[in-house]
Amino acid sequence: MNVFYLGTALNLASLYMAGGLGAAVSVKSGEFNLGGEGQVYAGGFVAAVFLAAAVPLPPFIALPAAFLLSFLSAGLLSFFCAFLKFRKRADYLFTTFITSAAVIPFVDGLISGPFRSKSDNLLATAFIPENFRLTGILKPSPLNISFFFTLALCILFFFFIYRTAYGRRLQIYGISPIFARYCAYNSRQLFYTSSFISGGMHGICGALAVCGTYFACHSGFYGGMGWNSLSAALIAKSNPLLLIPSSLLLAFLTTYANKAALYHNFGFDISALIQALVLFLIAFPWSLPHRAGGSK
């Protein structure tokens, strides 16, 4: 097996795991966060701009600060949509999608305008210093130590959702908000915090992509990360541990489908078609018994 493509697939899986955790938390709350693409983009942009300007700081201070800022910036985007849900009765699914659609061209404008790198011709921010870049593994592939970090996050989120009082309340709220209200749960607090965490994890995904893969925030780097992370979370039924194999599945499909398209000169996006086919085959067996039962 080619080391480059193996490392590329594993690196992509780590990004899907980070974003998938955000999607999983949102689904557990009973809603869908469709703003993953914009939140990934915003998180990556904030990390890239901060680290490019944080040259005097040591890495053990600059990197945690960059990830924190990415988490906060993307989390606030999702939190704003949750605020609209409770204050204006706006549909959360719709507002997250619209907010993402607004954030993407806004960040594009910042990258092509005041924050564009002046040292090269790329449509991107300035490259982050080398001492802020995550240590690579399996070179020359982009795989880096963030793979182990996201594995640890999946385990941590599993215990957070299934082994804590907050996690159990969140699951009950996601299944039945009315029952949660009768249990005297603070519904607004549950949804606000879960929404903030959901957006924040998408921001972490963007920061990991910048610090470990691209080393700058170039225009459109987020492409597919948000939607594929959501797909991985749905395949895993929002279980953080099952998110690990589902992310690996989608990452290997994407990487090796793109490899086949490159080697055989396909003129269309074959990876998207293969992913759609596999997702259909995965979903069909689960829906078949339901249909059969419904027809009786």
PDB file of C-alpha atoms in Angstrom:
ATOM      1  CA  MET A   1       0.000   0.000   0.000  1.00  0.00           C
ATOM      2  CA  ASN A   2       1.308   3.441  -0.934  1.00  0.00           C
ATOM      3  CA  VAL A   3       2.441   5.222   2.249  1.00  0.00           C
ATOM      4  CA  PHE A   4       1.402   8.636   0.942  1.00  0.00           C
ATOM      5  CA  TYR A   5      -2.210   7.643   0.258  1.00  0.00           C
ATOM      6  CA  LEU A   6      -2.425   5.654   3.494  1.00  0.00           C
ATOM      7  CA  GLY A   7      -1.267   8.666   5.489  1.00  0.00           C
ATOM      8  CA  THR A   8      -3.579  10.972   3.547  1.00  0.00           C
ATOM      9  CA  ALA A   9      -6.579   8.773   4.344  1.00  0.00           C
ATOM     10  CA  LEU A  10      -5.706   8.550   8.058  1.00  0.00           C
ATOM     11  CA  ASN A  11      -5.194  12.301   8.232  1.00  0.00           C
ATOM     12  CA  LEU A  12      -8.543  12.926   6.570  1.00  0.00           C
ATOM     13  CA  ALA A  13     -10.167  10.510   9.033  1.00  0.00           C
ATOM     14  CA  SER A  14      -8.802  12.543  11.946  1.00  0.00           C
ATOM     15  CA  LEU A  15     -10.464  15.672  10.535  1.00  0.00           C
ATOM     16  CA  TYR A  16     -13.752  13.815  10.049  1.00  0.00           C
ATOM     17  CA  MET A  17     -13.553  12.605  13.652  1.00  0.00           C
ATOM     18  CA  ALA A  18     -13.155  16.145  14.996  1.00  0.00           C
ATOM     19  CA  GLY A  19     -15.989  17.529  12.888  1.00  0.00           C
ATOM     20  CA  GLY A  20     -18.065  14.385  13.404  1.00  0.00           C
ATOM     21  CA  LEU A  21     -17.976  14.874  17.171  1.00  0.00           C
ATOM     22  CA  GLY A  22     -19.536  18.293  16.656  1.00  0.00           C
ATOM     23  CA  ALA A  23     -22.218  16.809  14.426  1.00  0.00           C
ATOM     24  CA  ALA A  24     -22.846  13.959  16.889  1.00  0.00           C
ATOM     25  CA  VAL A  25     -23.417  16.318  19.828  1.00  0.00           C
ATOM     26  CA  SER A  26     -25.885  18.293  17.743  1.00  0.00           C
ATOM     27  CA  VAL A  27     -27.796  15.156  16.723  1.00  0.00           C
ATOM     28  CA  LYS A  28     -27.909  14.013  20.351  1.00  0.00           C
ATOM     29  CA  SER A  29     -29.665  17.291  21.183  1.00  0.00           C
ATOM     30  CA  GLY A  30     -32.367  16.470  18.639  1.00  0.00           C
ATOM     31  CA  GLU A  31     -31.212  18.903  15.952  1.00  0.00           C
ATOM     32  CA  PHE A  32     -28.940  18.936  12.905  1.00  0.00           C
ATOM     33  CA  ASN A  33     -26.097  21.418  12.659  1.00  0.00           C
ATOM     34  CA  LEU A  34     -25.821  22.037   8.900  1.00  0.00           C
ATOM     35  CA  GLY A  35     -23.323  24.860   9.323  1.00  0.00           C
ATOM     36  CA  GLY A  36     -20.285  22.633   9.594  1.00  0.00           C
ATOM     37  CA  GLU A  37     -18.613  23.896   6.424  1.00  0.00           C
ATOM     38  CA  GLY A  38     -18.676  27.539   7.517  1.00  0.00           C
ATOM     39  CA  GLN A  39     -17.689  26.686  11.072  1.00  0.00           C
ATOM     40  CA  VAL A  40     -14.699  24.645   9.867  1.00  0.00           C
ATOM     41  CA  TYR A  41     -13.689  27.532   7.606  1.00  0.00           C
ATOM     42  CA  ALA A  42     -14.036  30.113  10.380  1.00  0.00           C
ATOM     43  CA  GLY A  43     -12.049  28.008  12.852  1.00  0.00           C
ATOM     44  CA  GLY A  44      -9.256  27.437  10.365  1.00  0.00           C
ATOM     45  CA  PHE A  45      -9.110  31.113   9.437  1.00  0.00           C
ATOM     46  CA  VAL A  46      -8.897  32.278  13.050  1.00  0.00           C
ATOM     47  CA  ALA A  47      -6.142  29.745  13.826  1.00  0.00           C
ATOM     48  CA  ALA A  48      -4.132  30.709  10.745  1.00  0.00           C
ATOM     49  CA  VAL A  49      -4.337  34.464  11.372  1.00  0.00           C
ATOM     50  CA  PHE A  50      -3.521  34.124  15.063  1.00  0.00           C
ATOM     51  CA  LEU A  51      -0.554  31.788  14.604  1.00  0.00           C
ATOM     52  CA  ALA A  52       0.889  33.861  11.756  1.00  0.00           C
ATOM     53  CA  ALA A  53       0.976  36.824  14.151  1.00  0.00           C
ATOM     54  CA  ALA A  54       2.031  34.877  17.269  1.00  0.00           C
ATOM     55  CA  VAL A  55       5.683  34.478  16.288  1.00  0.00           C
ATOM     56  CA  PRO A  56       7.090  35.716  19.645  1.00  0.00           C
ATOM     57  CA  LEU A  57       5.064  33.153  21.620  1.00  0.00           C
ATOM     58  CA  PRO A  58       6.349  29.639  22.361  1.00  0.00           C
ATOM     59  CA  PRO A  59       4.366  26.762  20.789  1.00  0.00           C
ATOM     60  CA  PHE A  60       3.059  25.438  24.112  1.00  0.00           C
ATOM     61  CA  ILE A  61       1.222  28.763  24.556  1.00  0.00           C
ATOM     62  CA  ALA A  62       0.412  29.708  20.955  1.00  0.00           C
ATOM     63  CA  LEU A  63      -1.104  26.385  19.852  1.00  0.00           C
ATOM     64  CA  PRO A  64      -3.564  25.943  22.764  1.00  0.00           C
ATOM     65  CA  ALA A  65      -4.548  29.608  22.393  1.00  0.00           C
ATOM     66  CA  ALA A  66      -5.157  29.131  18.659  1.00  0.00           C
ATOM     67  CA  PHE A  67      -7.322  26.053  19.216  1.00  0.00           C
ATOM     68  CA  LEU A  68      -9.246  27.844  21.963  1.00  0.00           C
ATOM     69  CA  LEU A  69      -9.919  30.835  19.704  1.00  0.00           C
ATOM     70  CA  SER A  70     -11.016  28.521  16.889  1.00  0.00           C
ATOM     71  CA  PHE A  71     -13.351  26.686  19.246  1.00  0.00           C
ATOM     72  CA  LEU A  72     -14.843  29.944  20.539  1.00  0.00           C
ATOM     73  CA  SER A  73     -15.282  31.580  17.134  1.00  0.00           C
ATOM     74  CA  ALA A  74     -17.013  28.591  15.531  1.00  0.00           C
ATOM     75  CA  GLY A  75     -18.947  27.839  18.719  1.00  0.00           C
ATOM     76  CA  LEU A  76     -20.380  31.356  18.777  1.00  0.00           C
ATOM     77  CA  LEU A  77     -21.685  30.923  15.227  1.00  0.00           C
ATOM     78  CA  SER A  78     -23.654  27.869  16.303  1.00  0.00           C
ATOM     79  CA  PHE A  79     -24.644  29.506  19.606  1.00  0.00           C
ATOM     80  CA  PHE A  80     -26.117  32.429  17.671  1.00  0.00           C
ATOM     81  CA  CYS A  81     -28.369  29.999  15.776  1.00  0.00           C
ATOM     82  CA  ALA A  82     -29.472  28.459  19.080  1.00  0.00           C
ATOM     83  CA  PHE A  83     -30.264  31.959  20.345  1.00  0.00           C
ATOM     84  CA  LEU A  84     -32.465  32.569  17.300  1.00  0.00           C
ATOM     85  CA  LYS A  85     -34.231  29.260  17.950  1.00  0.00           C
ATOM     86  CA  PHE A  86     -35.362  30.273  21.422  1.00  0.00           C
ATOM     87  CA  ARG A  87     -35.803  34.023  20.975  1.00  0.00           C
ATOM     88  CA  LYS A  88     -37.270  34.145  17.462  1.00  0.00           C
ATOM     89  CA  ARG A  89     -38.469  30.541  17.067  1.00  0.00           C
ATOM     90  CA  ALA A  90     -36.237  30.205  14.016  1.00  0.00           C
ATOM     91  CA  ASP A  91     -35.539  26.717  12.725  1.00  0.00           C
ATOM     92  CA  TYR A  92     -32.072  25.678  13.925  1.00  0.00           C
ATOM     93  CA  LEU A  93     -31.367  23.465  10.904  1.00  0.00           C
ATOM     94  CA  PHE A  94     -32.180  26.352   8.556  1.00  0.00           C
ATOM     95  CA  THR A  95     -30.298  29.063  10.455  1.00  0.00           C
ATOM     96  CA  THR A  96     -27.109  26.995  10.750  1.00  0.00           C
ATOM     97  CA  PHE A  97     -27.156  26.395   7.009  1.00  0.00           C
ATOM     98  CA  ILE A  98     -27.810  30.060   6.185  1.00  0.00           C
ATOM     99  CA  THR A  99     -25.183  31.274   8.646  1.00  0.00           C
ATOM    100  CA  SER A 100     -22.622  28.963   7.056  1.00  0.00           C
ATOM    101  CA  ALA A 101     -23.593  30.230   3.608  1.00  0.00           C
ATOM    102  CA  ALA A 102     -22.954  33.790   4.821  1.00  0.00           C
ATOM    103  CA  VAL A 103     -19.689  33.062   6.663  1.00  0.00           C
ATOM    104  CA  ILE A 104     -18.003  31.333   3.717  1.00  0.00           C
ATOM    105  CA  PRO A 105     -17.995  34.334   1.302  1.00  0.00           C
ATOM    106  CA  PHE A 106     -17.140  36.643   4.209  1.00  0.00           C
ATOM    107  CA  VAL A 107     -14.009  34.618   5.015  1.00  0.00           C
ATOM    108  CA  ASP A 108     -13.238  34.389   1.290  1.00  0.00           C
ATOM    109  CA  GLY A 109     -13.285  38.177   1.177  1.00  0.00           C
ATOM    110  CA  LEU A 110     -10.934  38.455   4.143  1.00  0.00           C
ATOM    111  CA  ILE A 111      -8.512  35.957   2.608  1.00  0.00           C
ATOM    112  CA  SER A 112      -8.494  37.680  -0.782  1.00  0.00           C
ATOM    113  CA  GLY A 113      -8.294  41.117   0.863  1.00  0.00           C
ATOM    114  CA  PRO A 114      -6.572  42.318   4.032  1.00  0.00           C
ATOM    115  CA  PHE A 115      -5.342  38.919   5.236  1.00  0.00           C
ATOM    116  CA  ARG A 116      -3.961  37.625   1.953  1.00  0.00           C
ATOM    117  CA  SER A 117      -0.326  36.523   2.046  1.00  0.00           C
ATOM    118  CA  LYS A 118       2.000  39.068   0.484  1.00  0.00           C
ATOM    119  CA  SER A 119       4.913  36.647   0.063  1.00  0.00           C
ATOM    120  CA  ASP A 120       3.401  34.382  -2.638  1.00  0.00           C
ATOM    121  CA  ASN A 121       0.630  34.196  -5.217  1.00  0.00           C
ATOM    122  CA  LEU A 122      -1.630  31.796  -3.336  1.00  0.00           C
ATOM    123  CA  LEU A 123      -5.146  32.864  -2.438  1.00  0.00           C
ATOM    124  CA  ALA A 124      -4.441  32.173   1.226  1.00  0.00           C
ATOM    125  CA  THR A 125      -3.325  33.704   4.484  1.00  0.00           C
ATOM    126  CA  ALA A 126       0.339  33.827   5.434  1.00  0.00           C
ATOM    127  CA  PHE A 127       1.897  30.465   6.308  1.00  0.00           C
ATOM    128  CA  ILE A 128       2.187  29.733  10.008  1.00  0.00           C
ATOM    129  CA  PRO A 129       5.730  29.403  11.425  1.00  0.00           C
ATOM    130  CA  GLU A 130       7.281  25.945  11.298  1.00  0.00           C
ATOM    131  CA  ASN A 131       7.502  25.640  15.076  1.00  0.00           C
ATOM    132  CA  PHE A 132       3.683  25.898  15.234  1.00  0.00           C
ATOM    133  CA  ARG A 133       3.110  23.042  12.791  1.00  0.00           C
ATOM    134  CA  LEU A 134       2.010  19.676  14.162  1.00  0.00           C
ATOM    135  CA  THR A 135       4.632  16.926  13.986  1.00  0.00           C
ATOM    136  CA  GLY A 136       4.261  14.822  10.864  1.00  0.00           C
ATOM    137  CA  ILE A 137       4.040  11.019  10.669  1.00  0.00           C
ATOM    138  CA  LEU A 138       4.480   8.761   7.623  1.00  0.00           C
ATOM    139  CA  LYS A 139       6.129  11.431   5.541  1.00  0.00           C
ATOM    140  CA  PRO A 140       5.640  12.611   2.830  1.00  0.00           C
ATOM    141  CA  SER A 141       1.944  12.145   3.656  1.00  0.00           C
ATOM    142  CA  PRO A 142       0.130  14.893   5.623  1.00  0.00           C
ATOM    143  CA  LEU A 143      -0.554  12.543   8.559  1.00  0.00           C
ATOM    144  CA  ASN A 144       0.397  14.135  11.880  1.00  0.00           C
ATOM    145  CA  ILE A 145      -0.035  13.673  15.618  1.00  0.00           C
ATOM    146  CA  SER A 146      -3.550  15.120  15.485  1.00  0.00           C
ATOM    147  CA  PHE A 147      -4.719  11.600  14.551  1.00  0.00           C
ATOM    148  CA  PHE A 148      -4.009  10.407  18.091  1.00  0.00           C
ATOM    149  CA  PHE A 149      -5.505  13.581  19.524  1.00  0.00           C
ATOM    150  CA  THR A 150      -8.826  13.007  17.743  1.00  0.00           C
ATOM    151  CA  LEU A 151      -8.867   9.338  18.797  1.00  0.00           C
ATOM    152  CA  ALA A 152      -8.547  10.503  22.399  1.00  0.00           C
ATOM    153  CA  LEU A 153     -11.323  13.052  21.843  1.00  0.00           C
ATOM    154  CA  CYS A 154     -13.662  10.322  20.571  1.00  0.00           C
ATOM    155  CA  ILE A 155     -13.057   8.293  23.735  1.00  0.00           C
ATOM    156  CA  LEU A 156     -13.486  11.381  25.917  1.00  0.00           C
ATOM    157  CA  PHE A 157     -16.765  12.346  24.225  1.00  0.00           C
ATOM    158  CA  PHE A 158     -18.071   8.800  24.615  1.00  0.00           C
ATOM    159  CA  PHE A 159     -17.720   9.058  28.381  1.00  0.00           C
ATOM    160  CA  PHE A 160     -19.026  12.631  28.313  1.00  0.00           C
ATOM    161  CA  ILE A 161     -22.245  11.645  26.508  1.00  0.00           C
ATOM    162  CA  TYR A 162     -22.903   8.206  28.025  1.00  0.00           C
ATOM    163  CA  ARG A 163     -21.341   8.397  31.476  1.00  0.00           C
ATOM    164  CA  THR A 164     -22.158  11.857  32.808  1.00  0.00           C
ATOM    165  CA  ALA A 165     -25.365  13.396  34.134  1.00  0.00           C
ATOM    166  CA  TYR A 166     -25.196  16.148  31.506  1.00  0.00           C
ATOM    167  CA  GLY A 167     -24.861  13.596  28.720  1.00  0.00           C
ATOM    168  CA  ARG A 168     -27.854  11.596  29.930  1.00  0.00           C
ATOM    169  CA  ARG A 169     -29.951  14.744  30.206  1.00  0.00           C
ATOM    170  CA  LEU A 170     -28.883  15.806  26.717  1.00  0.00           C
ATOM    171  CA  GLN A 171     -29.961  12.443  25.290  1.00  0.00           C
ATOM    172  CA  ILE A 172     -33.341  12.654  27.037  1.00  0.00           C
ATOM    173  CA  TYR A 173     -33.807  16.213  25.771  1.00  0.00           C
ATOM    174  CA  GLY A 174     -32.919  15.126  22.240  1.00  0.00           C
ATOM    175  CA  ILE A 175     -35.469  12.308  22.321  1.00  0.00           C
ATOM    176  CA  SER A 176     -38.287  14.257  23.989  1.00  0.00           C
ATOM    177  CA  PRO A 177     -37.943  17.957  24.921  1.00  0.00           C
ATOM    178  CA  ILE A 178     -41.376  17.867  26.577  1.00  0.00           C
ATOM    179  CA  PHE A 179     -40.408  14.974  28.852  1.00  0.00           C
ATOM    180  CA  ALA A 180     -37.137  16.749  29.684  1.00  0.00           C
ATOM    181  CA  ARG A 181     -39.150  19.812  30.688  1.00  0.00           C
ATOM    182  CA  TYR A 182     -41.342  17.725  32.979  1.00  0.00           C
ATOM    183  CA  CYS A 183     -38.142  16.328  34.518  1.00  0.00           C
ATOM    184  CA  ALA A 184     -37.234  19.933  35.385  1.00  0.00           C
ATOM    185  CA  TYR A 185     -34.214  19.937  33.075  1.00  0.00           C
ATOM    186  CA  ASN A 186     -33.010  23.326  31.931  1.00  0.00           C
ATOM    187  CA  SER A 187     -33.788  22.863  28.241  1.00  0.00           C
ATOM    188  CA  ARG A 188     -32.259  26.132  27.121  1.00  0.00           C
ATOM    189  CA  GLN A 189     -29.025  25.468  28.951  1.00  0.00           C
ATOM    190  CA  LEU A 190     -28.786  21.973  27.463  1.00  0.00           C
ATOM    191  CA  PHE A 191     -29.340  23.196  23.932  1.00  0.00           C
ATOM    192  CA  TYR A 192     -27.154  26.296  24.221  1.00  0.00           C
ATOM    193  CA  THR A 193     -24.199  24.310  25.556  1.00  0.00           C
ATOM    194  CA  SER A 194     -24.602  21.438  23.081  1.00  0.00           C
ATOM    195  CA  SER A 195     -24.904  23.902  20.210  1.00  0.00           C
ATOM    196  CA  PHE A 196     -21.782  25.750  21.349  1.00  0.00           C
ATOM    197  CA  ILE A 197     -19.826  22.491  21.666  1.00  0.00           C
ATOM    198  CA  SER A 198     -21.059  21.360  18.249  1.00  0.00           C
ATOM    199  CA  GLY A 199     -19.833  24.508  16.535  1.00  0.00           C
ATOM    200  CA  GLY A 200     -16.638  24.530  18.558  1.00  0.00           C
ATOM    201  CA  MET A 201     -15.651  21.026  17.481  1.00  0.00           C
ATOM    202  CA  HIS A 202     -16.084  22.030  13.847  1.00  0.00           C
ATOM    203  CA  GLY A 203     -13.774  24.946  14.585  1.00  0.00           C
ATOM    204  CA  ILE A 204     -11.229  22.512  16.065  1.00  0.00           C
ATOM    205  CA  CYS A 205     -11.457  20.525  12.833  1.00  0.00           C
ATOM    206  CA  GLY A 206     -10.524  23.652  10.868  1.00  0.00           C
ATOM    207  CA  ALA A 207      -7.650  24.462  13.227  1.00  0.00           C
ATOM    208  CA  LEU A 208      -6.273  20.917  12.910  1.00  0.00           C
ATOM    209  CA  ALA A 209      -6.403  21.189   9.125  1.00  0.00           C
ATOM    210  CA  VAL A 210      -4.448  24.442   9.219  1.00  0.00           C
ATOM    211  CA  CYS A 211      -1.864  23.387  11.806  1.00  0.00           C
ATOM    212  CA  GLY A 212      -1.287  19.863  10.533  1.00  0.00           C
ATOM    213  CA  THR A 213      -2.101  19.751   6.820  1.00  0.00           C
ATOM    214  CA  TYR A 214      -2.186  23.069   4.952  1.00  0.00           C
ATOM    215  CA  PHE A 215      -0.188  25.395   7.274  1.00  0.00           C
ATOM    216  CA  ALA A 216      -2.294  28.305   5.993  1.00  0.00           C
ATOM    217  CA  CYS A 217      -5.959  29.041   5.456  1.00  0.00           C
ATOM    218  CA  HIS A 218      -6.376  28.925   1.716  1.00  0.00           C
ATOM    219  CA  SER A 219      -9.633  29.667  -0.024  1.00  0.00           C
ATOM    220  CA  GLY A 220     -11.975  26.663  -0.036  1.00  0.00           C
ATOM    221  CA  PHE A 221      -9.902  24.282   2.084  1.00  0.00           C
ATOM    222  CA  TYR A 222     -13.045  23.348   4.040  1.00  0.00           C
ATOM    223  CA  GLY A 223     -14.649  21.729   0.983  1.00  0.00           C
ATOM    224  CA  GLY A 224     -16.498  18.555   2.001  1.00  0.00           C
ATOM    225  CA  MET A 225     -15.238  18.446   5.589  1.00  0.00           C
ATOM    226  CA  GLY A 226     -18.469  19.593   7.181  1.00  0.00           C
ATOM    227  CA  TRP A 227     -20.778  17.373   5.150  1.00  0.00           C
ATOM    228  CA  ASN A 228     -18.558  14.307   5.363  1.00  0.00           C
ATOM    229  CA  SER A 229     -18.210  14.796   9.113  1.00  0.00           C
ATOM    230  CA  LEU A 230     -22.000  14.856   9.371  1.00  0.00           C
ATOM    231  CA  SER A 231     -22.198  11.704   7.234  1.00  0.00           C
ATOM    232  CA  ALA A 232     -19.671   9.963   9.489  1.00  0.00           C
ATOM    233  CA  ALA A 233     -21.686  10.932  12.571  1.00  0.00           C
ATOM    234  CA  LEU A 234     -24.923   9.636  11.035  1.00  0.00           C
ATOM    235  CA  ILE A 235     -23.310   6.343  10.018  1.00  0.00           C
ATOM    236  CA  ALA A 236     -22.035   5.992  13.586  1.00  0.00           C
ATOM    237  CA  LYS A 237     -25.502   6.827  14.968  1.00  0.00           C
ATOM    238  CA  SER A 238     -23.844   9.682  16.886  1.00  0.00           C
ATOM    239  CA  ASN A 239     -21.789   7.254  18.980  1.00  0.00           C
ATOM    240  CA  PRO A 240     -18.310   8.800  19.427  1.00  0.00           C
ATOM    241  CA  LEU A 241     -16.594   5.384  19.492  1.00  0.00           C
ATOM    242  CA  LEU A 242     -18.340   4.218  16.316  1.00  0.00           C
ATOM    243  CA  LEU A 243     -17.334   7.519  14.766  1.00  0.00           C
ATOM    244  CA  ILE A 244     -13.769   6.193  14.532  1.00  0.00           C
ATOM    245  CA  PRO A 245     -14.505   3.380  12.018  1.00  0.00           C
ATOM    246  CA  SER A 246     -17.100   5.454  10.135  1.00  0.00           C
ATOM    247  CA  SER A 247     -14.582   8.297   9.677  1.00  0.00           C
ATOM    248  CA  LEU A 248     -11.945   5.839   8.512  1.00  0.00           C
ATOM    249  CA  LEU A 249     -14.416   4.364   6.030  1.00  0.00           C
ATOM    250  CA  LEU A 250     -15.316   7.717   4.489  1.00  0.00           C
ATOM    251  CA  ALA A 251     -11.702   8.910   4.490  1.00  0.00           C
ATOM    252  CA  PHE A 252     -10.421   5.815   2.693  1.00  0.00           C
ATOM    253  CA  LEU A 253     -13.285   5.995   0.208  1.00  0.00           C
ATOM    254  CA  THR A 254     -12.561   9.637  -0.550  1.00  0.00           C
ATOM    255  CA  THR A 255      -8.783   9.230  -0.795  1.00  0.00           C
ATOM    256  CA  TYR A 256      -8.666   6.135  -2.955  1.00  0.00           C
ATOM    257  CA  ALA A 257     -11.576   7.223  -5.155  1.00  0.00           C
ATOM    258  CA  ASN A 258      -9.696  10.448  -5.853  1.00  0.00           C
ATOM    259  CA  LYS A 259      -6.586   8.390  -6.561  1.00  0.00           C
ATOM    260  CA  ALA A 260      -8.488   6.279  -9.088  1.00  0.00           C
ATOM    261  CA  ALA A 261      -9.968   9.396 -10.673  1.00  0.00           C
ATOM    262  CA  LEU A 262      -6.494  10.934 -10.991  1.00  0.00           C
ATOM    263  CA  TYR A 263      -4.861   7.846 -12.463  1.00  0.00           C
ATOM    264  CA  HIS A 264      -7.675   7.135 -14.925  1.00  0.00           C
ATOM    265  CA  ASN A 265      -8.406  10.755 -15.854  1.00  0.00           C
ATOM    266  CA  PHE A 266     -12.081  10.809 -14.876  1.00  0.00           C
ATOM    267  CA  GLY A 267     -13.756  14.080 -15.779  1.00  0.00           C
ATOM    268  CA  PHE A 268     -16.241  14.065 -12.898  1.00  0.00           C
ATOM    269  CA  ASP A 269     -16.228  13.774  -9.119  1.00  0.00           C
ATOM    270  CA  ILE A 270     -16.161   9.990  -8.793  1.00  0.00           C
ATOM    271  CA  SER A 271     -15.449  10.126  -5.045  1.00  0.00           C
ATOM    272  CA  ALA A 272     -18.792  11.823  -4.361  1.00  0.00           C
ATOM    273  CA  LEU A 273     -20.609   9.168  -6.410  1.00  0.00           C
ATOM    274  CA  ILE A 274     -18.887   6.307  -4.602  1.00  0.00           C
ATOM    275  CA  GLN A 275     -19.595   7.873  -1.210  1.00  0.00           C
ATOM    276  CA  ALA A 276     -23.260   8.315  -2.120  1.00  0.00           C
ATOM    277  CA  LEU A 277     -23.496   4.670  -3.204  1.00  0.00           C
ATOM    278  CA  VAL A 278     -21.857   3.359  -0.029  1.00  0.00           C
ATOM    279  CA  LEU A 279     -23.998   5.568   2.211  1.00  0.00           C
ATOM    280  CA  PHE A 280     -27.107   4.308   0.427  1.00  0.00           C
ATOM    281  CA  LEU A 281     -26.047   0.693   0.914  1.00  0.00           C
ATOM    282  CA  ILE A 282     -25.345   1.357   4.602  1.00  0.00           C
ATOM    283  CA  ALA A 283     -28.673   3.101   5.168  1.00  0.00           C
ATOM    284  CA  PHE A 284     -30.815   0.659   3.174  1.00  0.00           C
ATOM    285  CA  PRO A 285     -30.539  -2.390   5.492  1.00  0.00           C
ATOM    286  CA  TRP A 286     -31.487  -0.223   8.468  1.00  0.00           C
ATOM    287  CA  SER A 287     -34.561   1.193   6.739  1.00  0.00           C
ATOM    288  CA  LEU A 288     -35.777  -2.088   5.193  1.00  0.00           C
ATOM    289  CA  PRO A 289     -37.189  -3.690   8.413  1.00  0.00           C
ATOM    290  CA  HIS A 290     -38.930  -0.414   9.255  1.00  0.00           C
ATOM    291  CA  ARG A 291     -40.634  -0.346   5.865  1.00  0.00           C
ATOM    292  CA  ALA A 292     -41.588  -3.997   6.136  1.00  0.00           C
ATOM    293  CA  GLY A 293     -43.091  -3.433   9.576  1.00  0.00           C
ATOM    294  CA  GLY A 294     -44.907  -0.360   8.388  1.00  0.00           C
ATOM    295  CA  SER A 295     -46.566  -2.246   5.564  1.00  0.00           C
ATOM    296  CA  LYS A 296     -48.208  -4.779   7.828  1.00  0.00           C
TER     297      LYS A 296
END
